[in-house]
């Protein structure tokens, strides 16, 4: 069965510093991968997605992610974080065949002023 | 992108009563919608897949009789929490795909915070 692992429950970085959030997936074929962001008490907003093609994907708000098949990873990066980036980030994979989205447990990002 | 609207955003109800949550796709038709439940500081757990014009498909461990799902039209799915108890208090989120967009991106509602007292 497909699964998504986000090894870091909490990440704290200083404003202006670079960020990398880790995501590993378990899937038999090339997956559809997503990163979502959730602010407290809110729904989810799509940051970026990977279906095929260029393995470096650009998203909104200055985020990017790189698909690495050899490592089964899809890490999210941002060169310089802003205080408004503090939120919960979810990596997700689509389960082909039934189109279900399977989420990782999430990583909460804290920003130090 | 496509817009999914959930209503209400917050609801407080007494134990034993039923609560209905609506999920609407505002600018597209969704033959399939998904209902998730999120406990505090937890990930989203898929509860069921709502199919327009047919019965919903529930995930293992989800009580069908407690969480009634109706997908009566291509733009509306409802989740009814029947005989609610405090342990049903949670954040419920729906999502839908726009088949016309030709990909598997899902759009999420704003979520509904249910508190059962």
JSON list of C-alpha atoms in Angstrom, two decimals, chain B residues 1-106:
[
{"chain": "B", "resi": 1, "resn": "UNK", "atom": "CA", "xyz": [-8.26, 27.30, -9.34]},
{"chain": "B", "resi": 2, "resn": "UNK", "atom": "CA", "xyz": [-11.53, 25.55, -8.68]},
{"chain": "B", "resi": 3, "resn": "UNK", "atom": "CA", "xyz": [-13.37, 26.51, -5.50]},
{"chain": "B", "resi": 4, "resn": "UNK", "atom": "CA", "xyz": [-14.82, 24.19, -2.91]},
{"chain": "B", "resi": 5, "resn": "UNK", "atom": "CA", "xyz": [-17.00, 25.69, -0.21]},
{"chain": "B", "resi": 6, "resn": "UNK", "atom": "CA", "xyz": [-17.87, 24.07, 3.09]},
{"chain": "B", "resi": 7, "resn": "UNK", "atom": "CA", "xyz": [-20.65, 25.11, 5.42]},
{"chain": "B", "resi": 8, "resn": "UNK", "atom": "CA", "xyz": [-20.78, 25.71, 8.29]},
{"chain": "B", "resi": 9, "resn": "UNK", "atom": "CA", "xyz": [-17.24, 26.61, 9.28]},
{"chain": "B", "resi": 10, "resn": "UNK", "atom": "CA", "xyz": [-18.00, 26.04, 12.94]},
{"chain": "B", "resi": 11, "resn": "UNK", "atom": "CA", "xyz": [-20.81, 24.24, 14.71]},
{"chain": "B", "resi": 12, "resn": "UNK", "atom": "CA", "xyz": [-21.51, 23.39, 18.31]},
{"chain": "B", "resi": 13, "resn": "UNK", "atom": "CA", "xyz": [-24.16, 20.82, 19.07]},
{"chain": "B", "resi": 14, "resn": "UNK", "atom": "CA", "xyz": [-25.48, 18.87, 22.02]},
{"chain": "B", "resi": 15, "resn": "UNK", "atom": "CA", "xyz": [-24.79, 15.19, 22.49]},
{"chain": "B", "resi": 16, "resn": "UNK", "atom": "CA", "xyz": [-27.37, 13.05, 20.79]},
{"chain": "B", "resi": 17, "resn": "UNK", "atom": "CA", "xyz": [-28.25, 15.51, 18.07]},
{"chain": "B", "resi": 18, "resn": "UNK", "atom": "CA", "xyz": [-27.34, 15.29, 14.39]},
{"chain": "B", "resi": 19, "resn": "UNK", "atom": "CA", "xyz": [-25.28, 17.75, 12.42]},
{"chain": "B", "resi": 20, "resn": "UNK", "atom": "CA", "xyz": [-25.13, 18.23, 8.66]},
{"chain": "B", "resi": 21, "resn": "UNK", "atom": "CA", "xyz": [-22.07, 19.58, 6.88]},
{"chain": "B", "resi": 22, "resn": "UNK", "atom": "CA", "xyz": [-22.28, 20.71, 3.28]},
{"chain": "B", "resi": 23, "resn": "UNK", "atom": "CA", "xyz": [-19.56, 20.60, 0.66]},
{"chain": "B", "resi": 24, "resn": "UNK", "atom": "CA", "xyz": [-20.13, 22.44, -2.60]},
{"chain": "B", "resi": 25, "resn": "UNK", "atom": "CA", "xyz": [-18.06, 22.76, -5.72]},
{"chain": "B", "resi": 26, "resn": "UNK", "atom": "CA", "xyz": [-18.80, 26.32, -6.79]},
{"chain": "B", "resi": 27, "resn": "UNK", "atom": "CA", "xyz": [-17.46, 26.51, -10.30]},
{"chain": "B", "resi": 28, "resn": "UNK", "atom": "CA", "xyz": [-17.16, 22.94, -11.46]},
{"chain": "B", "resi": 29, "resn": "UNK", "atom": "CA", "xyz": [-18.98, 19.65, -11.34]},
{"chain": "B", "resi": 30, "resn": "UNK", "atom": "CA", "xyz": [-17.56, 16.96, -9.12]},
{"chain": "B", "resi": 31, "resn": "UNK", "atom": "CA", "xyz": [-18.66, 13.38, -9.59]},
{"chain": "B", "resi": 32, "resn": "UNK", "atom": "CA", "xyz": [-16.47, 12.40, -6.66]},
{"chain": "B", "resi": 33, "resn": "UNK", "atom": "CA", "xyz": [-15.86, 14.15, -3.38]},
{"chain": "B", "resi": 34, "resn": "UNK", "atom": "CA", "xyz": [-13.83, 13.04, -0.39]},
{"chain": "B", "resi": 35, "resn": "UNK", "atom": "CA", "xyz": [-14.46, 13.53, 3.30]},
{"chain": "B", "resi": 36, "resn": "UNK", "atom": "CA", "xyz": [-11.59, 13.74, 5.78]},
{"chain": "B", "resi": 37, "resn": "UNK", "atom": "CA", "xyz": [-11.38, 14.00, 9.50]},
{"chain": "B", "resi": 38, "resn": "UNK", "atom": "CA", "xyz": [-8.53, 15.71, 11.29]},
{"chain": "B", "resi": 39, "resn": "UNK", "atom": "CA", "xyz": [-7.84, 15.40, 14.99]},
{"chain": "B", "resi": 40, "resn": "UNK", "atom": "CA", "xyz": [-5.88, 18.15, 16.72]},
{"chain": "B", "resi": 41, "resn": "UNK", "atom": "CA", "xyz": [-2.29, 18.24, 15.54]},
{"chain": "B", "resi": 42, "resn": "UNK", "atom": "CA", "xyz": [-2.87, 15.15, 13.43]},
{"chain": "B", "resi": 43, "resn": "UNK", "atom": "CA", "xyz": [-2.94, 14.40, 9.75]},
{"chain": "B", "resi": 44, "resn": "UNK", "atom": "CA", "xyz": [-6.03, 14.09, 7.60]},
{"chain": "B", "resi": 45, "resn": "UNK", "atom": "CA", "xyz": [-7.67, 10.72, 7.69]},
{"chain": "B", "resi": 46, "resn": "UNK", "atom": "CA", "xyz": [-9.86, 9.79, 4.75]},
{"chain": "B", "resi": 47, "resn": "UNK", "atom": "CA", "xyz": [-13.31, 8.80, 5.97]},
{"chain": "B", "resi": 48, "resn": "UNK", "atom": "CA", "xyz": [-15.17, 8.12, 2.77]},
{"chain": "B", "resi": 49, "resn": "UNK", "atom": "CA", "xyz": [-15.44, 8.73, -0.93]},
{"chain": "B", "resi": 50, "resn": "UNK", "atom": "CA", "xyz": [-18.70, 10.31, -1.99]},
{"chain": "B", "resi": 51, "resn": "UNK", "atom": "CA", "xyz": [-19.99, 9.35, -5.42]},
{"chain": "B", "resi": 52, "resn": "UNK", "atom": "CA", "xyz": [-22.71, 11.32, -7.17]},
{"chain": "B", "resi": 53, "resn": "UNK", "atom": "CA", "xyz": [-25.84, 9.26, -7.58]},
{"chain": "B", "resi": 54, "resn": "UNK", "atom": "CA", "xyz": [-24.56, 6.22, -5.73]},
{"chain": "B", "resi": 55, "resn": "UNK", "atom": "CA", "xyz": [-23.57, 5.06, -2.29]},
{"chain": "B", "resi": 56, "resn": "UNK", "atom": "CA", "xyz": [-20.46, 6.38, -0.63]},
{"chain": "B", "resi": 57, "resn": "UNK", "atom": "CA", "xyz": [-17.44, 4.17, -0.14]},
{"chain": "B", "resi": 58, "resn": "UNK", "atom": "CA", "xyz": [-16.29, 4.17, 3.46]},
{"chain": "B", "resi": 59, "resn": "UNK", "atom": "CA", "xyz": [-12.80, 3.52, 4.74]},
{"chain": "B", "resi": 60, "resn": "UNK", "atom": "CA", "xyz": [-12.20, 0.71, 7.14]},
{"chain": "B", "resi": 61, "resn": "UNK", "atom": "CA", "xyz": [-13.25, 1.55, 10.65]},
{"chain": "B", "resi": 62, "resn": "UNK", "atom": "CA", "xyz": [-15.61, 4.36, 9.70]},
{"chain": "B", "resi": 63, "resn": "UNK", "atom": "CA", "xyz": [-19.19, 3.79, 10.82]},
{"chain": "B", "resi": 64, "resn": "UNK", "atom": "CA", "xyz": [-21.52, 4.14, 7.88]},
{"chain": "B", "resi": 65, "resn": "UNK", "atom": "CA", "xyz": [-24.60, 4.61, 10.03]},
{"chain": "B", "resi": 66, "resn": "UNK", "atom": "CA", "xyz": [-22.96, 7.33, 12.06]},
{"chain": "B", "resi": 67, "resn": "UNK", "atom": "CA", "xyz": [-21.48, 9.32, 9.24]},
{"chain": "B", "resi": 68, "resn": "UNK", "atom": "CA", "xyz": [-24.13, 9.54, 6.56]},
{"chain": "B", "resi": 69, "resn": "UNK", "atom": "CA", "xyz": [-22.97, 10.81, 3.21]},
{"chain": "B", "resi": 70, "resn": "UNK", "atom": "CA", "xyz": [-25.25, 11.97, 0.44]},
{"chain": "B", "resi": 71, "resn": "UNK", "atom": "CA", "xyz": [-24.04, 13.16, -2.96]},
{"chain": "B", "resi": 72, "resn": "UNK", "atom": "CA", "xyz": [-27.30, 14.21, -4.50]},
{"chain": "B", "resi": 73, "resn": "UNK", "atom": "CA", "xyz": [-25.96, 16.45, -7.24]},
{"chain": "B", "resi": 74, "resn": "UNK", "atom": "CA", "xyz": [-22.75, 17.13, -9.13]},
{"chain": "B", "resi": 75, "resn": "UNK", "atom": "CA", "xyz": [-22.01, 20.13, -6.95]},
{"chain": "B", "resi": 76, "resn": "UNK", "atom": "CA", "xyz": [-23.11, 19.07, -3.48]},
{"chain": "B", "resi": 77, "resn": "UNK", "atom": "CA", "xyz": [-22.14, 16.40, -1.02]},
{"chain": "B", "resi": 78, "resn": "UNK", "atom": "CA", "xyz": [-23.31, 16.33, 2.58]},
{"chain": "B", "resi": 79, "resn": "UNK", "atom": "CA", "xyz": [-21.92, 14.62, 5.65]},
{"chain": "B", "resi": 80, "resn": "UNK", "atom": "CA", "xyz": [-24.35, 14.08, 8.52]},
{"chain": "B", "resi": 81, "resn": "UNK", "atom": "CA", "xyz": [-22.95, 13.14, 11.90]},
{"chain": "B", "resi": 82, "resn": "UNK", "atom": "CA", "xyz": [-25.81, 11.31, 13.55]},
{"chain": "B", "resi": 83, "resn": "UNK", "atom": "CA", "xyz": [-26.34, 11.06, 17.30]},
{"chain": "B", "resi": 84, "resn": "UNK", "atom": "CA", "xyz": [-23.19, 13.03, 17.87]},
{"chain": "B", "resi": 85, "resn": "UNK", "atom": "CA", "xyz": [-21.02, 12.41, 20.91]},
{"chain": "B", "resi": 86, "resn": "UNK", "atom": "CA", "xyz": [-18.12, 14.41, 22.31]},
{"chain": "B", "resi": 87, "resn": "UNK", "atom": "CA", "xyz": [-15.63, 12.01, 20.71]},
{"chain": "B", "resi": 88, "resn": "UNK", "atom": "CA", "xyz": [-16.98, 13.07, 17.32]},
{"chain": "B", "resi": 89, "resn": "UNK", "atom": "CA", "xyz": [-15.63, 16.55, 17.94]},
{"chain": "B", "resi": 90, "resn": "UNK", "atom": "CA", "xyz": [-13.10, 17.15, 15.22]},
{"chain": "B", "resi": 91, "resn": "UNK", "atom": "CA", "xyz": [-12.21, 19.14, 12.13]},
{"chain": "B", "resi": 92, "resn": "UNK", "atom": "CA", "xyz": [-13.93, 17.78, 9.03]},
{"chain": "B", "resi": 93, "resn": "UNK", "atom": "CA", "xyz": [-12.67, 18.69, 5.56]},
{"chain": "B", "resi": 94, "resn": "UNK", "atom": "CA", "xyz": [-14.03, 17.83, 2.16]},
{"chain": "B", "resi": 95, "resn": "UNK", "atom": "CA", "xyz": [-12.27, 17.85, -1.17]},
{"chain": "B", "resi": 96, "resn": "UNK", "atom": "CA", "xyz": [-13.24, 17.48, -4.78]},
{"chain": "B", "resi": 97, "resn": "UNK", "atom": "CA", "xyz": [-11.59, 17.11, -8.12]},
{"chain": "B", "resi": 98, "resn": "UNK", "atom": "CA", "xyz": [-12.50, 18.92, -11.29]},
{"chain": "B", "resi": 99, "resn": "UNK", "atom": "CA", "xyz": [-12.49, 16.27, -14.01]},
{"chain": "B", "resi": 100, "resn": "UNK", "atom": "CA", "xyz": [-12.40, 18.93, -16.69]},
{"chain": "B", "resi": 101, "resn": "UNK", "atom": "CA", "xyz": [-8.93, 19.92, -15.54]},
{"chain": "B", "resi": 102, "resn": "UNK", "atom": "CA", "xyz": [-7.63, 16.54, -16.53]},
{"chain": "B", "resi": 103, "resn": "UNK", "atom": "CA", "xyz": [-5.41, 15.97, -13.55]},
{"chain": "B", "resi": 104, "resn": "UNK", "atom": "CA", "xyz": [-5.67, 14.61, -10.06]},
{"chain": "B", "resi": 105, "resn": "UNK", "atom": "CA", "xyz": [-5.31, 17.84, -8.13]},
{"chain": "B", "resi": 106, "resn": "UNK", "atom": "CA", "xyz": [-7.86, 18.05, -5.35]}
]
